[in-house]
Short mmCIF file of C-alpha atoms in Angstrom, two decimals:
data_model
loop_
_atom_site.label_atom_id
_atom_site.label_comp_id
_atom_site.label_asym_id
_atom_site.label_seq_id
_atom_site.Cartn_x
_atom_site.Cartn_y
_atom_site.Cartn_z
CA MET A 30 71.82 69.07 190.95
CA ALA A 31 69.62 70.88 188.22
CA ARG A 32 69.70 74.55 188.28
CA LEU A 33 66.41 76.83 188.36
CA ALA A 34 65.12 77.97 185.11
CA ASN A 35 63.75 81.29 184.31
CA TYR A 36 62.53 80.74 180.66
CA LEU A 37 61.30 77.67 180.92
CA ARG A 38 58.07 79.59 183.05
CA LEU A 39 54.26 80.17 182.00
CA GLU A 40 54.83 83.57 182.21
CA PRO A 41 54.84 84.90 178.72
CA LEU A 42 58.14 86.27 177.72
CA THR A 43 58.22 90.38 176.07
CA LEU A 44 59.29 91.95 173.28
CA GLU A 45 62.04 93.56 175.54
CA GLU A 46 63.21 89.55 176.36
CA LEU A 47 63.73 88.68 172.95
CA PRO A 48 67.13 88.90 170.59
CA THR A 49 67.04 91.82 168.36
CA VAL A 50 67.46 91.73 165.07
CA GLY A 51 71.11 92.75 164.13
CA GLU A 52 73.78 92.99 161.10
CA SER A 53 74.85 89.58 161.52
CA GLU A 54 71.52 87.67 161.30
CA THR A 55 68.34 88.84 159.56
CA PHE A 56 64.87 87.76 160.03
CA ALA A 57 61.84 87.16 157.45
CA VAL A 58 58.27 88.37 157.91
CA SER A 59 55.60 85.98 156.51
CA GLN A 60 53.03 87.18 154.82
CA SER A 61 51.50 84.03 154.55
CA LYS A 62 50.45 81.52 156.03
CA SER A 63 71.50 67.31 174.79
CA LYS A 64 71.99 64.27 174.29
CA TYR A 65 69.07 63.18 175.18
CA LYS A 66 67.89 59.92 173.34
CA ARG A 67 64.86 58.64 175.71
CA PRO A 68 61.40 57.74 173.64
CA LEU A 69 59.22 60.81 172.69
CA GLU A 70 58.14 62.75 176.14
CA GLU A 71 56.04 65.80 175.38
CA SER A 72 55.28 68.46 178.23
CA GLN A 73 52.93 70.85 178.74
CA GLY A 74 52.88 73.63 181.58
CA GLY A 75 55.80 75.46 183.44
CA GLY A 76 58.00 74.16 186.14
CA ASP A 77 60.97 75.07 188.14
CA ASP A 78 64.22 72.94 188.81
CA THR A 79 65.03 71.19 191.58
CA THR A 80 67.87 73.24 193.25
CA ALA A 81 70.00 76.59 192.38
CA LEU A 82 73.59 76.77 191.27
CA GLY A 83 74.38 78.48 193.48
CA ALA A 84 72.74 80.91 195.96
CA PRO A 85 68.77 81.87 195.19
CA SER A 86 67.90 85.59 194.98
CA ASN A 87 64.98 87.36 194.88
CA ALA A 88 66.53 90.76 193.58
CA THR A 89 63.77 92.62 190.81
CA GLU A 90 67.05 94.78 189.44
CA THR A 91 68.82 92.34 187.10
CA VAL A 92 72.70 92.37 186.28
CA GLN A 93 74.40 92.97 183.02
CA SER A 94 75.15 90.42 180.91
CA GLU A 95 78.24 89.24 178.84
CA ALA A 96 75.52 88.00 176.35
CA SER A 97 73.44 91.23 176.55
CA THR A 98 73.56 93.85 173.13
CA VAL A 99 74.22 97.16 173.48
CA ASP A 100 70.35 97.40 174.19
CA GLY A 101 70.23 95.22 176.79
CA ARG A 102 68.35 92.59 175.09
CA PRO A 103 69.71 88.93 174.74
CA ALA A 104 72.26 88.49 171.61
CA LEU A 105 70.44 85.93 169.68
CA ARG A 106 72.84 83.02 169.91
CA PRO A 107 73.41 83.30 173.31
CA PHE A 108 69.69 83.43 174.29
CA VAL A 109 69.04 80.22 172.00
CA ARG A 110 71.86 78.36 173.34
CA GLU A 111 70.04 79.07 176.80
CA VAL A 112 66.79 78.08 176.11
CA LEU A 113 68.14 74.91 174.59
CA ASP A 114 70.30 74.12 177.64
CA GLN A 115 67.29 74.72 180.47
CA ALA A 116 65.20 72.60 178.25
CA VAL A 117 67.50 69.35 177.86
CA THR A 118 68.23 70.35 181.69
CA PHE A 119 64.36 70.03 182.31
CA MET A 120 63.74 66.86 180.53
CA ASP A 121 67.23 65.00 181.78
CA GLU A 122 67.45 65.82 185.31
CA ILE A 123 64.19 67.32 185.87
CA PHE A 124 60.95 65.15 184.46
CA PRO A 125 61.67 61.75 185.45
CA PHE A 126 61.93 62.29 188.49
CA SER A 127 59.43 65.70 189.58
CA PHE A 128 56.18 64.11 187.64
CA THR A 129 53.52 61.72 189.05
CA ALA A 130 51.87 59.37 186.68
CA PHE A 131 48.02 59.33 186.97
CA ALA A 132 46.55 57.91 183.91
CA GLU A 133 46.92 56.05 180.52
CA LYS A 134 45.09 56.20 177.00
CA ALA A 135 45.04 54.89 174.05
CA SER A 136 46.02 57.39 171.09
CA PRO A 137 45.01 55.70 167.85
CA PRO A 138 46.17 55.39 164.93
CA SER A 139 49.78 54.93 167.09
CA THR A 140 49.74 51.48 168.70
CA ALA A 141 51.37 53.14 171.60
CA LYS A 142 49.90 53.84 175.10
CA VAL A 143 50.14 57.08 176.13
CA GLN A 144 50.86 58.02 179.75
CA LEU A 145 49.67 61.39 181.72
CA LEU A 146 51.80 63.03 184.25
CA LYS A 147 51.24 66.30 185.85
CA ARG A 148 53.08 68.38 188.54
CA ASP A 149 52.14 71.69 190.23
CA ARG A 150 54.96 74.40 191.82
CA ASN A 151 53.51 76.80 194.04
CA PRO A 152 54.34 80.39 194.41
CA PRO A 153 57.56 79.95 197.69
CA ARG A 154 59.17 77.43 195.00
CA LEU A 155 59.17 80.41 192.30
CA THR A 156 60.54 82.71 194.25
CA LYS A 157 63.90 80.71 194.37
CA ILE A 158 64.43 81.03 190.85
CA PRO A 159 67.17 83.72 189.90
CA TRP A 160 65.23 85.43 187.60
CA GLY A 161 67.53 88.61 186.77
CA LEU A 162 70.70 86.99 187.90
CA SER A 163 70.81 83.90 185.08
CA LYS A 164 72.76 83.52 181.95
CA ILE A 165 70.23 85.90 180.30
CA PRO A 166 68.44 87.70 182.91
CA ARG A 167 64.87 88.08 182.63
CA ASP A 168 62.81 90.61 185.14
CA THR A 169 60.94 89.11 188.17
CA PRO A 170 57.06 89.10 187.32
CA HIS A 171 54.99 91.74 189.46
CA ASN A 172 52.60 88.99 190.71
CA LEU A 173 54.98 86.22 192.20
CA ASP A 174 54.17 85.89 195.70
CA SER A 175 50.92 84.47 193.97
CA MET A 176 51.63 83.33 190.71
CA GLY A 177 51.42 79.07 191.22
CA GLU A 178 52.35 76.95 187.91
CA GLY A 179 50.64 73.60 186.60
CA TRP A 180 52.32 71.16 184.39
CA PHE A 181 50.80 68.28 182.60
CA ALA A 182 52.70 66.25 180.26
CA ARG A 183 52.35 62.93 177.93
CA LYS A 184 55.02 60.13 177.51
CA SER A 185 54.86 57.46 174.99
CA ARG A 186 57.02 55.03 173.98
CA HIS A 187 57.24 54.11 169.96
CA ALA A 188 58.76 51.00 167.78
CA ASN A 189 61.45 52.60 165.46
CA ARG A 190 59.46 51.05 162.27
CA GLN A 191 57.94 53.11 159.30
CA GLU A 192 54.46 50.50 159.44
CA LYS A 193 51.45 50.71 160.46
CA GLY A 194 50.70 52.07 163.95
CA THR A 195 54.03 53.40 164.43
CA ALA A 196 56.84 55.82 162.71
CA SER A 197 60.55 55.72 162.14
CA PHE A 198 62.54 58.11 163.82
CA SER A 199 62.94 60.06 160.78
CA GLU A 200 59.18 60.25 160.03
CA PHE A 201 59.02 61.90 163.98
CA ASP A 202 61.85 64.21 162.99
CA TYR A 203 60.40 65.41 160.24
CA GLY A 204 56.50 65.24 161.18
CA LEU A 205 57.83 67.07 165.14
CA ARG A 206 60.72 69.32 164.36
CA VAL A 207 61.62 70.39 160.64
CA ASP A 208 58.45 73.05 160.18
CA HIS A 209 56.90 72.71 164.08
CA CYS A 210 53.65 74.36 163.77
CA GLU A 211 53.29 74.41 159.58
CA HIS A 212 53.00 70.70 160.58
CA GLU A 213 50.99 70.74 164.09
CA GLY A 214 48.24 72.56 161.82
CA GLN A 215 48.51 69.47 159.31
CA TYR A 216 47.42 67.01 161.65
CA THR A 217 45.49 69.08 164.58
CA PRO A 218 41.90 69.56 162.48
CA GLU A 219 41.20 72.27 164.92
CA ILE A 220 43.79 74.34 163.78
CA PHE A 221 42.53 76.87 160.99
CA ASP A 222 46.23 79.21 160.51
CA THR A 223 49.35 78.69 161.40
CA TYR A 224 50.54 82.13 160.74
CA LYS A 225 54.75 83.02 161.04
CA VAL A 226 54.80 86.10 162.36
CA LEU A 227 58.79 86.29 162.43
CA ASP A 228 61.61 83.99 161.50
CA TRP A 229 65.36 84.72 162.91
CA ARG A 230 67.73 82.73 160.72
CA LEU A 231 70.91 82.26 162.66
CA GLN A 232 73.94 82.01 160.45
CA GLN A 233 76.55 79.70 160.51
CA GLU A 234 79.82 80.61 162.25
CA ARG A 235 83.24 79.70 160.17
CA HIS A 236 86.37 79.24 161.64
CA GLY A 237 89.20 81.50 160.89
CA GLU A 238 86.90 83.67 158.70
CA ASP A 239 85.16 87.09 158.80
CA GLU A 240 81.79 86.61 157.71
CA PRO A 241 79.42 84.18 158.60
CA THR A 242 77.25 82.24 156.01
CA SER A 243 73.72 81.32 155.81
CA GLY A 244 73.12 77.42 155.89
CA GLU A 245 70.30 74.76 156.62
CA ASP A 246 72.69 73.12 159.29
CA VAL A 247 73.00 76.21 161.55
CA SER A 248 74.77 74.72 164.70
CA LEU A 249 75.61 75.88 168.52
CA GLY A 250 78.21 73.59 169.95
CA ASP A 251 76.37 70.27 170.01
CA TYR A 252 72.69 71.58 168.65
CA LYS A 253 72.25 70.61 165.04
CA ASP A 254 69.90 72.73 162.75
CA VAL A 255 69.20 75.16 164.67
CA SER A 256 65.76 77.31 163.98
CA MET A 257 63.46 80.08 166.25
CA SER A 258 61.00 81.68 164.96
CA ILE A 259 57.22 83.61 166.60
CA PHE A 260 54.31 81.76 165.09
CA GLU A 261 50.46 82.58 165.79
CA MET A 262 48.45 78.86 166.21
CA CYS A 263 44.52 79.73 165.60
CA HIS A 264 41.94 77.49 166.68
CA LYS A 265 38.70 77.12 165.87
CA LEU A 266 36.35 76.01 169.15
CA PRO A 267 32.49 74.98 169.15
CA PRO A 268 30.21 77.74 169.61
CA PRO A 269 29.76 79.97 171.84
CA LEU A 270 33.43 79.73 172.38
CA SER A 271 35.31 82.61 170.17
CA THR A 272 38.06 81.21 167.83
CA ARG A 273 41.77 81.29 170.49
CA VAL A 274 45.18 82.43 168.99
CA PHE A 275 48.21 81.22 170.90
CA PRO A 276 51.51 83.95 170.11
CA VAL A 277 54.79 81.37 170.15
CA VAL A 278 58.04 81.14 169.88
CA VAL A 279 59.45 78.16 168.79
CA ILE A 280 63.11 76.80 168.99
CA THR A 281 63.92 73.78 167.04
CA ALA A 282 67.31 71.63 167.29
CA ARG A 283 68.73 68.24 166.86
CA THR A 284 70.67 67.25 170.16
CA GLY A 285 72.12 64.29 168.43
CA LYS A 286 72.10 61.87 165.53
CA ASP A 287 68.47 60.41 167.31
CA ALA A 288 67.43 62.87 169.27
CA PHE A 289 65.81 66.00 168.79
CA ILE A 290 64.04 68.87 170.91
CA VAL A 291 61.59 71.25 170.28
CA VAL A 292 60.81 74.14 172.97
CA GLN A 293 57.85 76.47 172.08
CA ARG A 294 57.46 79.23 174.26
CA PRO A 295 53.82 81.88 174.91
CA VAL A 296 55.16 85.58 174.44
CA ASP A 297 53.10 88.73 173.94
CA ILE A 298 53.20 90.58 170.48
CA ARG A 299 50.39 92.76 170.75
CA SER A 300 52.68 95.55 170.04
CA LEU A 301 54.29 94.32 167.26
CA PRO A 302 53.14 95.43 163.83
CA GLU A 303 54.55 92.31 162.07
CA ALA A 304 51.47 89.89 164.18
CA PHE A 305 48.10 89.32 162.55
CA TYR A 306 45.66 87.94 165.05
CA SER A 307 47.22 89.50 168.22
CA ASN A 308 47.14 93.11 167.02
CA GLY A 309 43.65 92.93 165.57
CA ARG A 310 45.30 93.58 162.15
CA ASN A 311 43.15 90.31 160.65
CA LEU A 312 39.65 91.47 161.44
CA ARG A 313 40.37 93.77 158.15
CA GLU A 314 42.67 92.06 156.28
CA GLY A 315 41.61 88.51 157.03
CA ASP A 316 41.24 86.23 153.55
CA SER A 317 37.93 84.51 155.35
CA HIS A 318 35.08 84.64 157.87
CA LEU A 319 36.90 82.95 160.07
CA LYS A 320 40.19 84.56 160.14
CA ARG A 321 38.42 88.22 160.42
CA LYS A 322 36.80 86.85 164.15
CA SER A 323 38.03 88.60 167.10
CA PRO A 324 39.90 85.92 168.79
CA VAL A 325 40.93 85.43 172.02
CA LEU A 326 44.92 85.18 173.27
CA GLY A 327 45.16 81.88 174.78
CA PHE A 328 48.68 82.99 176.33
CA VAL A 329 48.22 86.31 177.69
CA GLU A 330 44.85 86.75 178.35
CA HIS A 331 43.45 83.74 180.01
CA GLY A 332 46.85 81.66 181.11
CA ASP A 333 45.97 77.83 179.18
CA PRO A 334 48.66 75.44 178.83
CA PRO A 335 51.45 78.10 177.50
CA MET A 336 54.64 75.82 176.78
CA ILE A 337 55.71 72.93 174.81
CA VAL A 338 59.05 70.94 175.20
CA LEU A 339 58.76 68.29 172.87
CA VAL A 340 61.43 65.60 173.14
CA PHE A 341 62.27 62.32 170.62
#
């Protein structure tokens, strides 16, 4: 049975729920812009699993986790591993059995049809989530009794060929996993900026050596090429609507020779100095009229669909 997940939720993450930057990990501040092998499946929204492993709890206080640092925040590598584990569990054991298809549409230039699916979760189900008793604890949301979650998903099957109307796996991997946010900005006309706020650079551990070495292929167990960053995804909307900014934590990894996963989670970074749009710094420093506009923070203020779990 799948366990209840506390990190794959609509509730935005806070800075206190993210790993700090320790001496063994580094991060960069940008000043510029499983074994899962099913077809491409993308889900947006938030949800919960079917059954908890062990008794569910409504406890509001968190337990001290072995994966926590001295300041109470999660350590980087256990945090990334847990989020990826929850995402793979969701796609392997929950998505195939708890979503209902309601429509199908074309998506040119792809020849593949896209199936649209949905799932709702009401407050009583969310109270069963062991928010503070999971491997990486989270505080129980204040509005849990009235909080519901609506999930919407898209599913499509593509021929693994490098030709018109479809793409090879390597093309999908490059376009959807590698530099995920930057590439999303290239193929989404409404996006006018993909601002990288932070980039955690995990270091590859070497067995038998004291010092780790950094490298492109960072492994966490079965996960390869692991990355984690924060982006502000900026969308322009037709008047009279304001521009909208979605601050997100993005974690990507290869889960097998021909499989990968992308997890994109909402995060509240309004108090983070390195942010650009979320804290209003763009109003003074934006290099264009569009970038100097006051945006609506979609994930934090308006509850727009805040999460993507993308699996190939």
